């Protein structure tokens, strides 16, 4: 049947419903792997809202087409809970609790999966960062580099690497948020762009779930129970930066579960009581002037 966008829906007896363009190129398949309860299409009908109704051997189904949304999971090759998604070049990578997956090339058949596992990356893959020719992956065993479809451990760690942030001051440096503090790696110009471990920041032994670097050479980092920390590298001595902790004494509503984010160019702190901002002049936190009501708990009578 003809669809409003100029494509055609073809119903099959064993492979579900397919979408083809005017040149006859097969562009989309809807079968069991994408959610159809039955793959035998007996009839098709397009309604006034561009919905495609399918008469099946086992019931009826309505498809929204064209749809701005795609749902991916076990049926399309993804396994586990999704933690990170990034597009690196022309490939979409997804990090989950069960490994790292990449979008598949042009499917060879209607049953081809949409995502394929990347070999060498198992377990939790928390954060993905596209950094030049490298895809960096924050894994439970450390930081991996993926190049040409191959994964290589470039910074092993006894604890998870939860966050990866590329420095804006020096894009060759990447900060690593560990469950036991803050570390960094640096990409050499020569030697194939290899990565050197710059080690951990002294004086910081917890946190690292979220990081933000400011333009002043400082890095905000979340902690478990001590609010947030700020590591100041502006003195020029990277081996001994200044580490400050900010807690309820500086205006935070609580010391647990505070995370830091970059929102439209500014640093925003998420708390159990809503979003907060930091005032450099007073050295204190206060509800964000524009976003304070966002995600804040409802008021009780």
Coordinates of C-alpha atoms in Angstrom, one line a residue:
X1 CA 0.0 0.0 0.0
X2 CA 1.1 3.6 -0.7
X3 CA 2.1 5.7 2.4
X4 CA 1.8 9.5 2.7
X5 CA 5.6 10.0 2.5
X6 CA 5.8 8.5 -0.9
X7 CA 7.1 5.1 0.2
X8 CA 5.2 1.8 0.0
X9 CA 4.4 -0.8 2.6
X10 CA 4.7 -4.5 1.5
X11 CA 3.1 -7.2 3.5
X12 CA 4.7 -10.6 3.5
X13 CA 3.6 -14.0 4.6
X14 CA 6.6 -14.9 6.7
X15 CA 8.7 -11.8 7.2
X16 CA 6.4 -9.1 8.5
X17 CA 5.9 -5.7 6.8
X18 CA 8.6 -3.9 4.8
X19 CA 9.0 -0.3 3.6
X20 CA 10.4 0.4 0.2
X21 CA 11.0 3.7 -1.7
X22 CA 9.9 4.5 -5.3
X23 CA 13.1 3.0 -6.6
X24 CA 12.3 -0.3 -5.0
X25 CA 15.0 0.0 -2.3
X26 CA 14.1 -1.8 1.0
X27 CA 14.6 0.7 3.8
X28 CA 12.7 -0.7 6.9
X29 CA 11.4 -4.0 8.2
X30 CA 8.9 -4.6 10.9
X31 CA 8.9 -8.2 12.2
X32 CA 9.0 -10.1 15.5
X33 CA 12.5 -8.6 16.3
X34 CA 10.9 -5.1 16.1
X35 CA 7.8 -6.0 18.1
X36 CA 5.2 -7.4 15.7
X37 CA 3.3 -10.3 17.5
X38 CA 3.0 -12.1 14.2
X39 CA 4.9 -12.0 10.9
X40 CA 2.1 -13.0 8.5
X41 CA 0.5 -9.9 7.0
X42 CA -2.9 -10.7 5.5
X43 CA -4.0 -7.1 4.9
X44 CA -2.9 -3.4 5.3
X45 CA -4.7 -0.1 5.6
X46 CA -3.5 3.5 6.0
X47 CA -5.8 5.6 8.3
X48 CA -6.4 9.4 8.2
X49 CA -3.5 10.0 10.7
X50 CA -1.0 8.1 8.5
X51 CA -1.1 5.1 10.8
X52 CA -0.6 1.7 9.1
X53 CA -2.9 -1.0 10.3
X54 CA -1.8 -4.6 9.7
X55 CA -4.2 -7.5 9.7
X56 CA -2.2 -10.5 11.0
X57 CA -2.9 -14.2 11.4
X58 CA -2.9 -13.4 15.1
X59 CA -4.8 -10.1 15.7
X60 CA -4.2 -6.6 14.4
X61 CA -1.4 -4.1 14.9
X62 CA -1.1 -0.3 14.2
X63 CA 2.3 1.1 13.1
X64 CA 3.0 4.8 13.2
X65 CA 4.8 5.8 10.0
X66 CA 6.8 7.8 9.5
X67 CA 7.7 7.9 13.2
X68 CA 10.4 10.1 14.8
X69 CA 11.0 7.4 17.4
X70 CA 12.8 4.1 17.3
X71 CA 12.8 1.6 20.2
X72 CA 15.8 -0.7 20.6
X73 CA 16.5 -3.5 23.1
X74 CA 16.9 -7.2 23.2
X75 CA 15.0 -7.7 20.0
X76 CA 17.4 -5.4 18.0
X77 CA 20.6 -6.7 19.5
X78 CA 21.0 -4.6 22.7
X79 CA 21.6 -6.4 25.9
X80 CA 21.5 -5.0 29.5
X81 CA 20.7 -1.6 31.0
X82 CA 21.7 1.4 28.8
X83 CA 24.2 3.8 30.5
X84 CA 25.7 5.8 27.6
X85 CA 25.0 6.6 24.0
X86 CA 27.3 8.5 21.5
X87 CA 27.7 8.8 17.8
X88 CA 31.3 8.3 16.8
X89 CA 31.8 9.1 13.1
X90 CA 28.9 7.4 11.3
X91 CA 28.4 4.7 14.0
X92 CA 26.1 4.9 17.0
X93 CA 27.7 3.2 20.1
X94 CA 25.7 2.2 23.1
X95 CA 27.3 1.2 26.5
X96 CA 25.3 -1.0 28.7
X97 CA 25.6 -3.2 31.8
X98 CA 26.4 -6.1 29.5
X99 CA 28.9 -4.7 27.1
X100 CA 29.4 -2.2 24.3
X101 CA 27.3 -2.3 21.1
X102 CA 27.6 -0.6 17.7
X103 CA 25.0 0.1 15.1
X104 CA 25.1 -2.5 12.4
X105 CA 25.9 -1.7 8.7
X106 CA 23.3 -2.0 6.0
X107 CA 21.3 -5.1 6.9
X108 CA 21.9 -8.1 4.7
X109 CA 18.5 -9.6 5.5
X110 CA 15.2 -8.8 7.2
X111 CA 16.4 -10.7 10.3
X112 CA 19.7 -8.9 10.7
X113 CA 20.1 -7.2 14.1
X114 CA 20.4 -3.4 14.4
X115 CA 23.2 -3.5 16.9
X116 CA 26.3 -5.8 17.2
X117 CA 28.6 -6.3 20.2
X118 CA 32.1 -4.9 20.3
X119 CA 34.5 -7.6 21.2
X120 CA 36.7 -7.2 24.3
X121 CA 34.3 -5.0 26.3
X122 CA 32.2 -6.8 28.8
X123 CA 30.4 -5.8 32.0
X124 CA 29.4 -2.2 32.8
X125 CA 30.3 0.5 30.3
X126 CA 29.3 3.7 32.0
X127 CA 30.4 6.6 29.8
X128 CA 31.3 7.0 26.1
X129 CA 33.3 9.9 24.8
X130 CA 34.1 10.6 21.1
X131 CA 37.5 12.2 21.1
X132 CA 39.0 12.7 17.7
X133 CA 39.8 9.4 16.1
X134 CA 39.3 7.6 19.4
X135 CA 36.2 6.4 21.2
X136 CA 36.9 6.3 24.9
X137 CA 34.8 4.0 27.1
X138 CA 34.6 4.3 30.9
X139 CA 34.4 0.7 32.0
X140 CA 34.3 -1.1 35.3
X141 CA 37.9 -2.2 34.7
X142 CA 39.2 1.2 33.6
X143 CA 39.3 3.2 30.4
X144 CA 39.3 1.6 27.0
X145 CA 40.0 3.0 23.6
X146 CA 38.1 1.7 20.6
X147 CA 39.7 2.2 17.2
X148 CA 38.9 0.4 13.9
X149 CA 36.4 -1.8 15.8
X150 CA 39.0 -3.0 18.3
X151 CA 39.0 -2.3 22.1
X152 CA 42.2 -1.8 24.0
X153 CA 42.5 -1.1 27.8
X154 CA 44.6 2.2 28.1
X155 CA 44.1 2.9 31.8
X156 CA 43.4 -0.1 34.1
X157 CA 41.7 0.7 37.4
X158 CA 40.6 -1.4 40.4
X159 CA 37.4 0.6 40.5
X160 CA 34.9 1.8 37.9
X161 CA 35.6 4.8 35.6
X162 CA 32.2 6.5 35.8
X163 CA 32.6 9.7 33.8
X164 CA 34.9 11.0 31.0
X165 CA 35.2 14.7 30.3
X166 CA 37.4 16.2 27.5
X167 CA 39.2 19.4 28.7
X168 CA 38.1 22.6 27.0
X169 CA 41.4 24.2 27.9
X170 CA 43.5 21.4 26.4
X171 CA 41.4 19.0 24.3
X172 CA 44.2 16.4 24.4
X173 CA 43.5 15.9 28.1
X174 CA 40.5 13.8 29.4
X175 CA 39.4 13.8 33.0
X176 CA 38.2 10.5 34.5
X177 CA 35.7 10.3 37.3
X178 CA 36.6 7.3 39.5
X179 CA 34.6 5.9 42.4
X180 CA 37.7 6.7 44.4
X181 CA 38.6 10.1 43.0
X182 CA 39.8 12.0 39.9
X183 CA 42.4 11.0 37.3
X184 CA 43.3 12.1 33.8
X185 CA 45.0 10.9 30.7
X186 CA 46.7 12.8 28.0
X187 CA 47.0 12.1 24.3
X188 CA 50.5 12.4 22.8
X189 CA 51.0 14.2 19.5
X190 CA 53.2 11.4 18.0
X191 CA 53.3 7.7 18.6
X192 CA 50.0 7.2 16.9
X193 CA 48.1 9.4 19.3
X194 CA 48.8 7.1 22.3
X195 CA 47.4 8.0 25.7
X196 CA 49.6 8.6 28.8
X197 CA 48.3 8.2 32.3
X198 CA 48.7 11.4 34.3
X199 CA 47.7 9.6 37.5
X200 CA 45.2 10.4 40.3
X201 CA 44.7 13.7 42.0
X202 CA 46.1 13.6 45.6
X203 CA 43.7 14.6 48.4
X204 CA 40.6 13.2 46.8
X205 CA 39.6 9.6 47.6
X206 CA 35.9 9.4 46.7
X207 CA 33.3 10.5 44.2
X208 CA 33.7 10.9 40.5
X209 CA 30.2 10.0 39.2
X210 CA 29.9 13.4 37.4
X211 CA 32.5 16.0 36.4
X212 CA 32.5 19.5 34.9
X213 CA 35.6 21.6 33.9
X214 CA 35.2 25.3 34.1
X215 CA 37.0 27.9 32.0
X216 CA 39.2 28.9 35.0
X217 CA 41.1 25.6 35.1
X218 CA 38.9 24.1 37.8
X219 CA 37.1 20.8 37.8
X220 CA 33.9 20.2 39.9
X221 CA 33.4 16.6 40.9
X222 CA 30.6 14.9 42.8
X223 CA 31.3 12.8 46.0
X224 CA 29.3 10.2 47.9
X225 CA 28.7 11.9 51.2
X226 CA 30.8 15.1 51.2
X227 CA 28.8 17.3 48.8
X228 CA 30.9 18.3 45.9
X229 CA 34.6 18.9 45.5
X230 CA 36.4 21.5 43.3
X231 CA 40.0 20.7 42.1
X232 CA 41.9 23.9 41.1
X233 CA 44.6 23.4 38.5
X234 CA 44.9 27.1 37.8
X235 CA 48.1 27.4 39.9
X236 CA 50.0 25.5 37.2
X237 CA 51.1 22.7 39.5
X238 CA 49.1 19.7 38.2
X239 CA 50.8 17.3 40.6
X240 CA 49.5 19.2 43.6
X241 CA 46.3 21.1 42.8
X242 CA 44.1 22.7 45.4
X243 CA 41.2 20.5 46.5
X244 CA 38.1 22.1 48.2
X245 CA 35.0 20.5 49.6
X246 CA 31.6 22.2 49.6
X247 CA 28.8 20.9 51.8
X248 CA 25.7 22.1 53.7
X249 CA 28.0 24.7 55.4
X250 CA 28.2 26.5 52.0
X251 CA 24.5 26.3 51.3
X252 CA 23.9 22.9 49.8
X253 CA 20.6 21.3 50.9
X254 CA 22.3 18.0 51.6
X255 CA 25.7 16.3 51.3
X256 CA 24.4 13.1 49.6
X257 CA 23.6 12.6 46.0
X258 CA 24.8 15.9 44.7
X259 CA 25.8 15.8 41.0
X260 CA 27.3 18.4 38.7
X261 CA 26.3 19.2 35.1
X262 CA 27.0 21.7 32.3
X263 CA 23.7 23.2 31.2
X264 CA 23.8 25.8 28.3
X265 CA 27.4 26.7 29.2
X266 CA 27.0 27.1 33.0
X267 CA 27.6 24.7 35.9
X268 CA 24.5 23.4 37.5
X269 CA 24.3 21.2 40.6
X270 CA 21.4 18.7 41.0
X271 CA 20.3 17.8 44.5
X272 CA 17.4 16.0 46.1
X273 CA 15.8 19.5 46.6
X274 CA 16.2 20.7 43.1
X275 CA 18.8 22.5 41.0
X276 CA 21.4 24.8 42.5
X277 CA 24.0 27.3 41.4
X278 CA 27.3 28.4 42.9
X279 CA 28.0 32.1 43.5
X280 CA 31.8 32.7 43.2
X281 CA 31.6 36.0 45.0
X282 CA 30.1 34.7 48.2
X283 CA 31.4 31.1 47.9
X284 CA 27.9 29.7 48.5
X285 CA 25.3 27.7 46.8
X286 CA 21.7 28.9 46.2
X287 CA 18.7 27.6 44.3
X288 CA 19.2 28.2 40.6
X289 CA 17.5 31.5 39.7
X290 CA 15.8 30.0 36.6
X291 CA 15.8 26.3 37.2
X292 CA 15.1 26.0 40.9
X293 CA 11.6 24.6 40.4
X294 CA 12.7 22.0 37.9
X295 CA 12.7 18.5 39.4
X296 CA 12.2 19.9 42.9
X297 CA 10.1 17.8 45.3
X298 CA 6.5 18.7 45.4
X299 CA 5.5 20.9 48.4
X300 CA 3.2 19.3 51.0
X301 CA 0.5 21.1 52.8

